[in-house]
Short mmCIF file of C-alpha atoms and ligand atoms in Angstrom, two decimals:
data_model
loop_
_atom_site.label_atom_id
_atom_site.label_comp_id
_atom_site.label_asym_id
_atom_site.label_seq_id
_atom_site.Cartn_x
_atom_site.Cartn_y
_atom_site.Cartn_z
CA MET B 4 -16.01 26.70 -18.12
CA MET B 5 -13.27 26.03 -20.32
CA ASP B 6 -11.32 29.00 -19.05
CA LYS B 7 -11.81 28.70 -15.54
CA TYR B 8 -8.33 27.24 -14.97
CA PRO B 9 -4.93 28.62 -15.99
CA ARG B 10 -3.10 26.53 -18.20
CA ILE B 11 0.16 24.68 -18.55
CA PHE B 12 2.03 24.03 -21.77
CA LEU B 13 3.44 20.82 -22.57
CA LYS B 14 6.48 20.39 -24.95
CA PRO B 15 5.96 19.18 -28.30
CA GLY B 16 5.17 15.40 -28.14
CA ARG B 17 5.28 15.40 -24.20
CA ASP B 18 1.65 14.88 -23.98
CA ALA B 19 1.81 11.04 -25.26
CA SER B 20 2.25 9.53 -21.54
CA LEU B 21 -0.81 11.35 -20.47
CA SER B 22 -2.71 10.37 -23.35
CA ARG B 23 -1.81 6.71 -22.71
CA GLY B 24 -3.04 6.76 -19.24
CA HIS B 25 -0.28 7.75 -17.16
CA PRO B 26 -1.48 10.35 -14.49
CA TRP B 27 1.49 12.41 -13.81
CA VAL B 28 3.66 14.99 -15.86
CA PHE B 29 7.08 15.50 -15.02
CA SER B 30 8.74 18.83 -14.62
CA GLY B 31 10.90 18.23 -17.67
CA ALA B 32 7.85 17.99 -20.05
CA VAL B 33 6.46 21.39 -19.27
CA ALA B 34 7.31 24.28 -21.59
CA GLY B 35 5.68 27.06 -19.71
CA VAL B 36 2.54 28.13 -17.28
CA GLU B 37 0.10 30.77 -17.41
CA GLY B 38 0.39 33.40 -14.83
CA GLN B 39 1.61 32.94 -11.37
CA LEU B 40 0.76 29.49 -10.31
CA GLU B 41 1.26 28.30 -6.65
CA PRO B 42 1.54 24.79 -5.50
CA GLY B 43 -1.76 22.83 -5.53
CA ASP B 44 -3.44 24.95 -8.14
CA ILE B 45 -5.71 23.53 -10.38
CA VAL B 46 -4.46 23.77 -14.09
CA VAL B 47 -5.48 22.57 -17.52
CA ALA B 48 -2.58 20.79 -19.46
CA VAL B 49 -2.63 21.61 -23.04
CA THR B 50 -0.49 20.20 -25.72
CA HIS B 51 2.14 22.15 -27.76
CA GLU B 52 -0.56 22.97 -30.07
CA ARG B 53 -2.82 24.38 -27.37
CA GLN B 54 -5.05 21.48 -27.43
CA PRO B 55 -6.84 21.07 -23.73
CA LEU B 56 -6.04 17.56 -22.53
CA ALA B 57 -6.80 17.20 -18.70
CA LEU B 58 -7.32 18.83 -15.45
CA GLY B 59 -4.84 18.28 -12.75
CA PHE B 60 -3.06 19.69 -9.66
CA TYR B 61 -0.07 21.71 -10.49
CA ASN B 62 2.97 21.80 -8.26
CA PRO B 63 6.21 23.93 -9.24
CA ALA B 64 7.87 22.59 -6.24
CA SER B 65 7.70 18.95 -7.12
CA ASP B 66 9.45 16.85 -9.71
CA ILE B 67 5.85 15.77 -10.54
CA SER B 68 4.36 18.78 -11.75
CA PHE B 69 0.94 17.89 -12.91
CA ARG B 70 -1.45 15.08 -11.46
CA LEU B 71 -4.15 14.12 -13.32
CA LEU B 72 -7.82 14.72 -11.83
CA THR B 73 -9.97 14.22 -14.90
CA ALA B 74 -9.53 13.74 -18.51
CA ASP B 75 -12.50 16.14 -19.13
CA PRO B 76 -10.79 19.50 -19.06
CA THR B 77 -14.28 21.23 -18.89
CA VAL B 78 -15.43 20.17 -15.63
CA ALA B 79 -15.30 22.30 -12.25
CA VAL B 80 -13.35 20.77 -9.28
CA ASP B 81 -16.10 21.76 -6.72
CA HIS B 82 -17.88 20.13 -3.81
CA ALA B 83 -20.18 18.06 -6.07
CA PHE B 84 -16.87 16.71 -8.15
CA TRP B 85 -15.37 15.59 -4.89
CA ARG B 86 -18.64 14.00 -3.72
CA LYS B 87 -18.90 12.20 -6.94
CA ARG B 88 -15.53 10.72 -6.86
CA ILE B 89 -15.96 9.47 -3.19
CA ARG B 90 -19.12 8.06 -3.74
CA GLU B 91 -17.62 5.96 -6.69
CA ALA B 92 -14.88 4.97 -4.50
CA ILE B 93 -17.29 3.82 -1.82
CA SER B 94 -19.53 1.86 -4.45
CA LEU B 95 -16.40 0.06 -5.80
CA ARG B 96 -15.38 -1.28 -2.50
CA GLU B 97 -19.00 -2.25 -1.78
CA LYS B 98 -18.67 -4.47 -5.06
CA VAL B 99 -15.30 -6.06 -4.41
CA LEU B 100 -14.90 -6.63 -0.62
CA PRO B 101 -15.42 -10.10 1.00
CA GLY B 102 -17.85 -10.45 3.86
CA GLY B 103 -16.82 -10.11 7.26
CA THR B 104 -14.30 -7.19 6.57
CA THR B 105 -14.56 -3.92 8.31
CA ALA B 106 -10.95 -2.59 7.56
CA TYR B 107 -10.09 -1.86 3.86
CA ARG B 108 -8.57 0.94 1.66
CA LEU B 109 -11.38 3.28 0.75
CA ILE B 110 -9.42 5.66 -1.22
CA ASN B 111 -6.44 4.77 -3.15
CA ALA B 112 -5.11 8.13 -4.47
CA GLU B 113 -4.30 8.25 -8.24
CA GLY B 114 -5.93 4.79 -8.65
CA ASP B 115 -9.33 6.46 -7.41
CA TRP B 116 -8.50 9.75 -9.31
CA MET B 117 -7.84 11.46 -6.30
CA PRO B 118 -3.85 12.25 -6.37
CA GLY B 119 -2.29 11.89 -3.00
CA LEU B 120 -5.63 11.06 -1.16
CA ILE B 121 -5.37 7.84 1.00
CA VAL B 122 -8.27 6.83 3.14
CA ASP B 123 -8.45 3.57 5.00
CA ARG B 124 -11.34 2.44 6.88
CA TYR B 125 -10.95 0.54 10.21
CA ALA B 126 -14.55 -0.19 11.56
CA ASP B 127 -15.90 3.06 12.91
CA TYR B 128 -12.77 5.14 12.13
CA LEU B 129 -11.26 6.53 9.10
CA ALA B 130 -7.54 7.22 8.75
CA ILE B 131 -6.69 9.70 6.13
CA SER B 132 -3.27 10.78 4.50
CA ILE B 133 -2.92 13.72 2.00
CA GLU B 134 0.30 13.50 0.27
CA THR B 135 0.08 16.28 -2.35
CA ALA B 136 -0.31 20.10 -2.41
CA GLY B 137 -3.40 19.72 -4.57
CA MET B 138 -5.09 17.55 -2.11
CA GLU B 139 -4.03 19.64 0.73
CA ARG B 140 -6.27 22.43 -0.59
CA HIS B 141 -9.42 20.47 -0.67
CA ARG B 142 -8.97 18.76 2.88
CA GLU B 143 -12.01 20.51 4.39
CA ALA B 144 -14.29 19.39 1.66
CA VAL B 145 -13.08 15.82 1.66
CA VAL B 146 -13.26 15.49 5.36
CA LYS B 147 -16.88 16.90 5.46
CA ILE B 148 -17.91 14.60 2.26
CA LEU B 149 -16.29 11.57 4.23
CA ALA B 150 -18.07 12.28 7.34
CA GLU B 151 -21.41 12.67 5.67
CA GLU B 152 -20.99 9.63 3.31
CA MET B 153 -19.40 7.08 5.79
CA GLN B 154 -20.88 8.35 9.10
CA PRO B 155 -17.50 7.36 11.10
CA LEU B 156 -17.22 8.19 14.87
CA GLY B 157 -14.05 9.77 14.10
CA ILE B 158 -11.45 10.73 11.12
CA TYR B 159 -7.76 10.65 11.95
CA GLU B 160 -5.36 12.18 9.71
CA ARG B 161 -1.68 10.87 9.53
CA SER B 162 -0.20 12.92 6.88
CA GLU B 163 3.76 12.45 7.22
CA GLY B 164 6.78 10.66 5.30
CA ARG B 165 8.62 11.03 2.47
CA ALA B 166 5.69 11.78 -0.02
CA ARG B 167 4.96 14.99 1.60
CA GLN B 168 8.27 16.25 1.81
CA LEU B 169 8.69 15.71 -1.79
CA GLU B 170 5.59 18.26 -2.17
CA SER B 171 7.09 20.52 0.31
CA LEU B 172 4.28 19.94 2.91
CA ASP B 173 4.71 19.60 6.78
CA GLU B 174 3.56 16.70 8.83
CA HIS B 175 0.05 16.82 9.89
CA ASN B 176 -1.27 14.47 12.44
CA GLY B 177 -4.35 14.42 14.58
CA ALA B 178 -8.11 14.05 14.56
CA VAL B 179 -9.88 16.18 12.09
CA TYR B 180 -13.46 15.07 12.78
CA GLY B 181 -15.37 13.66 15.63
CA GLU B 182 -13.83 11.27 18.23
CA HIS B 183 -10.15 10.71 18.92
CA PRO B 184 -9.71 7.17 17.90
CA PRO B 185 -8.86 4.87 20.90
CA PRO B 186 -5.49 3.24 20.83
CA ALA B 187 -7.03 0.03 19.90
CA ILE B 188 -9.63 -0.59 17.11
CA GLU B 189 -10.87 -3.91 16.68
CA ILE B 190 -11.40 -4.58 12.92
CA THR B 191 -12.39 -7.62 11.07
CA GLU B 192 -10.83 -8.92 7.92
CA ASP B 193 -12.57 -12.10 6.30
CA HIS B 194 -14.23 -12.77 9.58
CA LEU B 195 -11.06 -12.63 11.64
CA CYS B 196 -10.69 -10.18 14.16
CA PHE B 197 -7.39 -7.81 14.61
CA LYS B 198 -6.44 -5.07 16.87
CA VAL B 199 -5.22 -1.94 15.14
CA ASP B 200 -3.57 1.31 16.41
CA ILE B 201 -4.24 3.82 13.98
CA VAL B 202 -2.45 6.67 15.45
CA SER B 203 1.08 5.09 16.17
CA GLY B 204 0.78 1.80 14.08
CA GLN B 205 2.84 1.42 10.84
CA LYS B 206 1.29 2.94 7.70
CA THR B 207 -2.16 3.75 8.90
CA GLY B 208 -2.23 0.84 11.39
CA PHE B 209 -2.61 -2.34 9.25
CA PHE B 210 -1.28 -3.76 6.02
CA LEU B 211 -4.57 -3.74 4.41
CA ASP B 212 -2.89 -4.39 0.94
CA GLN B 213 -2.05 -7.98 1.89
CA ARG B 214 -5.69 -9.27 2.35
CA THR B 215 -6.19 -11.48 -0.69
CA ASN B 216 -2.66 -12.84 -0.33
CA ARG B 217 -3.36 -14.07 3.22
CA ASN B 218 -6.35 -15.93 1.95
CA ILE B 219 -3.91 -17.59 -0.53
CA VAL B 220 -1.41 -18.54 2.06
CA GLU B 221 -4.34 -19.69 4.31
CA ARG B 222 -5.47 -22.28 1.67
CA LEU B 223 -1.74 -23.73 1.79
CA SER B 224 -1.34 -24.08 5.39
CA ASP B 225 -3.18 -27.30 6.37
CA GLU B 226 -0.80 -29.35 8.58
CA ALA B 227 2.19 -27.10 7.45
CA ASN B 228 5.17 -25.87 9.55
CA ILE B 229 5.32 -22.28 8.84
CA LEU B 230 7.76 -19.62 9.13
CA ASN B 231 6.23 -16.03 8.89
CA CYS B 232 9.27 -13.51 8.59
CA PHE B 233 8.55 -9.61 9.23
CA SER B 234 5.11 -10.46 10.65
CA TYR B 235 4.09 -6.92 12.29
CA THR B 236 0.93 -8.02 13.96
CA GLY B 237 0.74 -11.43 12.88
CA ALA B 238 -2.06 -11.00 10.35
CA PHE B 239 -0.59 -13.79 8.14
CA SER B 240 0.11 -16.02 10.93
CA VAL B 241 -3.68 -15.86 12.09
CA TYR B 242 -4.83 -17.03 8.62
CA CYS B 243 -2.24 -19.72 8.48
CA ALA B 244 -3.58 -20.90 11.79
CA ARG B 245 -7.21 -21.02 10.45
CA GLY B 246 -6.00 -22.74 7.49
CA GLY B 247 -4.83 -25.70 9.77
CA ALA B 248 -1.14 -25.08 10.12
CA ARG B 249 0.58 -27.38 12.54
CA ARG B 250 2.65 -24.48 13.65
CA VAL B 251 3.33 -21.01 12.63
CA ILE B 252 6.35 -18.81 13.85
CA SER B 253 6.09 -15.13 13.80
CA VAL B 254 9.23 -13.47 13.58
CA GLU B 255 9.30 -9.59 14.06
CA SER B 256 11.76 -7.19 15.57
CA SER B 257 9.26 -4.58 16.91
CA GLU B 258 8.01 -5.75 20.46
CA ALA B 259 5.07 -3.44 20.33
CA ALA B 260 3.98 -5.14 17.09
CA ASN B 261 4.63 -8.45 18.59
CA GLU B 262 2.41 -7.83 21.41
CA ILE B 263 -0.50 -6.88 19.34
CA ALA B 264 0.26 -10.05 17.31
CA ARG B 265 -0.08 -12.32 20.57
CA TRP B 266 -3.46 -10.66 21.25
CA ASN B 267 -4.59 -11.17 17.74
CA ILE B 268 -3.50 -14.98 17.82
CA GLU B 269 -5.63 -15.55 21.21
CA LYS B 270 -8.52 -13.47 20.19
CA ASN B 271 -9.09 -15.76 17.29
CA GLY B 272 -8.87 -18.84 19.43
CA PHE B 273 -5.32 -19.89 18.54
CA SER B 274 -2.75 -20.99 21.19
CA SER B 275 1.01 -19.57 21.62
CA GLU B 276 1.98 -23.15 21.30
CA GLN B 277 0.52 -23.51 17.78
CA CYS B 278 1.58 -19.65 16.98
CA PRO B 279 4.60 -18.69 18.63
CA VAL B 280 5.62 -15.01 18.19
CA VAL B 281 9.39 -14.27 18.39
CA LYS B 282 11.23 -11.14 18.67
CA ALA B 283 14.19 -11.01 16.32
CA ASP B 284 15.92 -9.74 13.40
CA ALA B 285 14.56 -11.71 10.64
CA PHE B 286 17.89 -11.96 8.71
CA LYS B 287 19.68 -13.33 11.57
CA TYR B 288 16.93 -15.71 12.59
CA LEU B 289 16.91 -17.11 8.80
CA ARG B 290 20.60 -17.70 9.06
CA GLU B 291 20.61 -19.25 12.42
CA THR B 292 17.50 -21.49 12.67
CA LYS B 293 18.01 -25.21 11.80
CA GLU B 294 14.42 -25.93 11.51
CA ILE B 295 12.77 -27.14 8.20
CA PHE B 296 9.41 -25.49 6.85
CA ASP B 297 6.78 -26.49 4.61
CA LEU B 298 5.69 -22.88 3.91
CA ILE B 299 7.94 -19.63 4.21
CA ILE B 300 6.34 -16.04 4.11
CA LEU B 301 8.66 -13.14 3.52
CA ASP B 302 7.15 -9.69 3.84
CA PRO B 303 9.90 -7.23 4.53
CA PRO B 304 9.69 -3.37 4.79
CA ALA B 305 10.49 -1.53 1.63
CA PHE B 306 14.12 -2.05 1.38
CA ALA B 307 14.30 0.48 -1.35
CA LYS B 308 12.63 3.91 -0.59
CA ALA B 309 14.32 5.77 -3.21
CA LYS B 310 15.83 5.11 -6.59
CA LYS B 311 19.43 5.28 -5.36
CA ASP B 312 18.59 2.24 -2.74
CA VAL B 313 17.82 -0.29 -5.49
CA THR B 314 21.11 -2.06 -5.46
CA LYS B 315 21.27 -2.20 -1.79
CA ALA B 316 17.81 -3.51 -1.69
CA ALA B 317 18.32 -5.96 -4.04
CA ARG B 318 21.17 -7.50 -1.69
CA GLY B 319 18.57 -7.36 1.21
CA TYR B 320 15.95 -9.26 -0.85
CA LYS B 321 18.47 -11.72 -2.15
CA ASP B 322 19.75 -12.65 1.26
CA ILE B 323 16.52 -13.36 2.75
CA ASN B 324 15.28 -15.37 -0.17
CA LEU B 325 18.58 -17.28 -0.34
CA GLN B 326 18.37 -18.09 3.31
CA ALA B 327 14.56 -19.14 3.12
CA ALA B 328 15.18 -21.34 0.38
CA ARG B 329 17.77 -23.28 2.46
CA LEU B 330 15.12 -23.98 5.15
CA LEU B 331 12.44 -25.34 2.84
CA ARG B 332 11.85 -28.97 2.51
CA GLU B 333 11.99 -30.34 -0.76
CA GLY B 334 8.87 -29.26 -2.81
CA GLY B 335 8.14 -26.57 0.10
CA LEU B 336 6.36 -23.43 -0.84
CA LEU B 337 7.73 -19.77 -0.42
CA ALA B 338 5.48 -16.70 -0.60
CA THR B 339 7.84 -13.71 -1.09
CA PHE B 340 7.02 -10.02 -1.48
CA SER B 341 8.45 -6.57 -2.32
CA CYS B 342 6.75 -3.44 -1.58
CA SER B 343 9.55 -1.60 -2.62
CA ASN B 344 8.35 1.20 -5.42
CA TYR B 345 11.67 1.00 -7.32
CA ILE B 346 11.76 -2.61 -7.64
CA SER B 347 9.59 -3.88 -10.48
CA GLU B 348 7.93 -7.21 -10.52
CA ALA B 349 10.43 -8.30 -13.27
CA LEU B 350 13.50 -7.16 -11.28
CA PHE B 351 11.90 -8.85 -8.55
CA GLN B 352 11.86 -12.07 -10.29
CA LYS B 353 15.36 -11.75 -11.22
CA ILE B 354 16.58 -11.14 -7.64
CA VAL B 355 14.66 -14.09 -6.46
CA LEU B 356 15.87 -16.44 -9.18
CA GLY B 357 19.29 -15.45 -8.53
CA ALA B 358 18.91 -16.06 -4.82
CA LEU B 359 17.42 -19.56 -5.39
CA ARG B 360 20.11 -20.45 -8.01
CA ASP B 361 22.60 -19.46 -5.15
CA ALA B 362 20.87 -21.66 -2.56
CA GLY B 363 21.36 -24.71 -5.17
CA LYS B 364 17.34 -24.74 -5.81
CA SER B 365 15.15 -24.28 -8.62
CA ALA B 366 11.60 -23.04 -8.33
CA ARG B 367 8.32 -22.98 -10.09
CA LEU B 368 6.06 -19.68 -10.09
CA LEU B 369 2.59 -20.75 -8.92
CA GLN B 370 1.35 -17.24 -9.09
CA THR B 371 2.20 -13.74 -8.59
CA MET B 372 0.42 -11.61 -6.13
CA GLY B 373 -0.16 -7.97 -5.61
CA ALA B 374 -2.55 -5.77 -3.73
CA GLY B 375 -6.37 -6.37 -3.50
CA PRO B 376 -9.16 -4.82 -5.40
CA ASP B 377 -9.59 -2.12 -2.77
CA HIS B 378 -6.03 -0.90 -4.20
CA PRO B 379 -6.95 -0.01 -7.69
CA THR B 380 -4.15 1.52 -9.93
CA ASN B 381 -3.96 2.95 -13.24
CA LEU B 382 -2.86 0.67 -15.93
CA GLY B 383 -0.60 3.05 -17.24
CA HIS B 384 0.75 3.85 -13.71
CA PRO B 385 3.33 1.52 -12.99
CA GLU B 386 4.55 3.70 -10.13
CA GLY B 387 1.08 2.99 -8.37
CA HIS B 388 1.73 -0.79 -8.50
CA TYR B 389 4.17 -1.15 -5.54
CA LEU B 390 3.33 -4.45 -4.18
CA THR B 391 4.57 -7.38 -5.75
CA GLY B 392 4.64 -11.08 -4.58
CA LEU B 393 5.60 -14.58 -5.87
CA LEU B 394 4.30 -17.82 -4.81
CA LEU B 395 7.17 -20.51 -5.71
CA ILE B 396 7.30 -24.18 -5.11
CA VAL B 397 10.84 -24.83 -4.45
CA THR B 398 12.77 -28.02 -5.36
CA THR B 399 16.46 -29.05 -5.65
N1 SAH P 406 3.24 -9.14 6.80
C1 SAH P 406 3.02 -8.10 7.67
C2 SAH P 406 3.45 -6.75 7.23
C3 SAH P 406 4.84 -6.57 7.41
S1 SAH P 406 5.83 -4.89 7.25
C4 SAH P 406 1.36 -7.89 7.87
O1 SAH P 406 0.69 -8.61 6.79
O2 SAH P 406 0.64 -7.36 8.39
C5 SAH P 406 7.20 -5.31 7.67
C6 SAH P 406 7.66 -5.56 8.93
O3 SAH P 406 9.22 -6.08 9.33
C7 SAH P 406 7.51 -4.42 10.26
O4 SAH P 406 6.55 -4.83 11.03
C8 SAH P 406 8.97 -4.34 10.58
O5 SAH P 406 8.67 -3.55 12.14
C9 SAH P 406 9.26 -5.55 10.54
N2 SAH P 406 10.91 -5.60 10.37
C10 SAH P 406 11.60 -4.70 9.86
N3 SAH P 406 12.88 -4.95 9.79
C11 SAH P 406 12.99 -6.07 10.44
C12 SAH P 406 13.96 -7.24 10.74
N4 SAH P 406 15.39 -6.90 10.31
N5 SAH P 406 13.75 -8.14 11.55
C13 SAH P 406 12.30 -8.47 11.78
N6 SAH P 406 11.43 -7.88 11.48
C14 SAH P 406 11.77 -6.44 10.83
#
């Protein structure tokens, strides 16, 4: 089957990163291609010496010319190939997920060797997002296999946003299999109940990547007075309440998210006195409140969505971390996150350190945090590792 797919030729020496496990080849590394190739074609990447290296999706319209599907250049990318990949992804989740959890990331794109395919499970529904021209061509096979393997009531597609633009793809939203999801799906995460709107919520409805970090924070909550900034639908707050928080204030600017947060808090048996939800700009709130906290959670949206935003984003991170440090009691805890692709863990640590220093505080790192094991990433693929968090104990 060696000659089944056309070849793309890499420049001399430009095969190194692929060999080291990075799943992308950038356009500058491609010397030429065989024949007339269309976005999303499957190709064999070969070295300058014509040695076949790997199979992947090709897209001449994107900066990322090649996305790795398999290091075996002799396989056929057919229905059986996708079924095997999807089954592998499902069985990994069966291994790594805690009990009482019906919402999680089922397929994490490159991290599951399916470049550009994101599938999240929300109880009886799946939310799917297709972000590459290559995956777009296999939409039908993937939807069919997911329906067979997972038996959901429905599959809803939310293919939108920047990643698709970079691949020159249009938006595509709507039910692609079975029933249209209801406006509110009730899911459980570690035995807690949450309402999720997969049609119009942020991301695909819930920040599944923070699951393990919510457990970390829960264990630090007993008797604590907690501030949860950028709280979305209050997931961190509900865990804090279960962990015994004296009080946990959720601060979020979206009233639609706040309404769901209030519902989540009540549904899990906690009161609005213990868990008040405040509609506010977190930057402003942090600056204006006079209260002192035992624990502060900062989980802002990605401030840097592109490389050019990094400096501005760094200022944003610095600002909220500086303000939070001022509001912590001596020995208080700060759980601070960045989900900006372009802010590395090292850079984030530097920014937070600078913020604390400017606040006249010092901090010790208790642990670093990232996405849970239902979000696998390739070790050689730093771009896949976007969520980074620091748990700090802050003193003067
Ligand atoms: N921690 C949440 C996810 C946070 S996502 C969870 O675990 O579910 C970031 C949130 O910040 C979004 O809900 C967004 O609406 C909100 N947001 C963005 N800018 C804000 C601002 N200036 N002040 C308050 N909230 C803001």
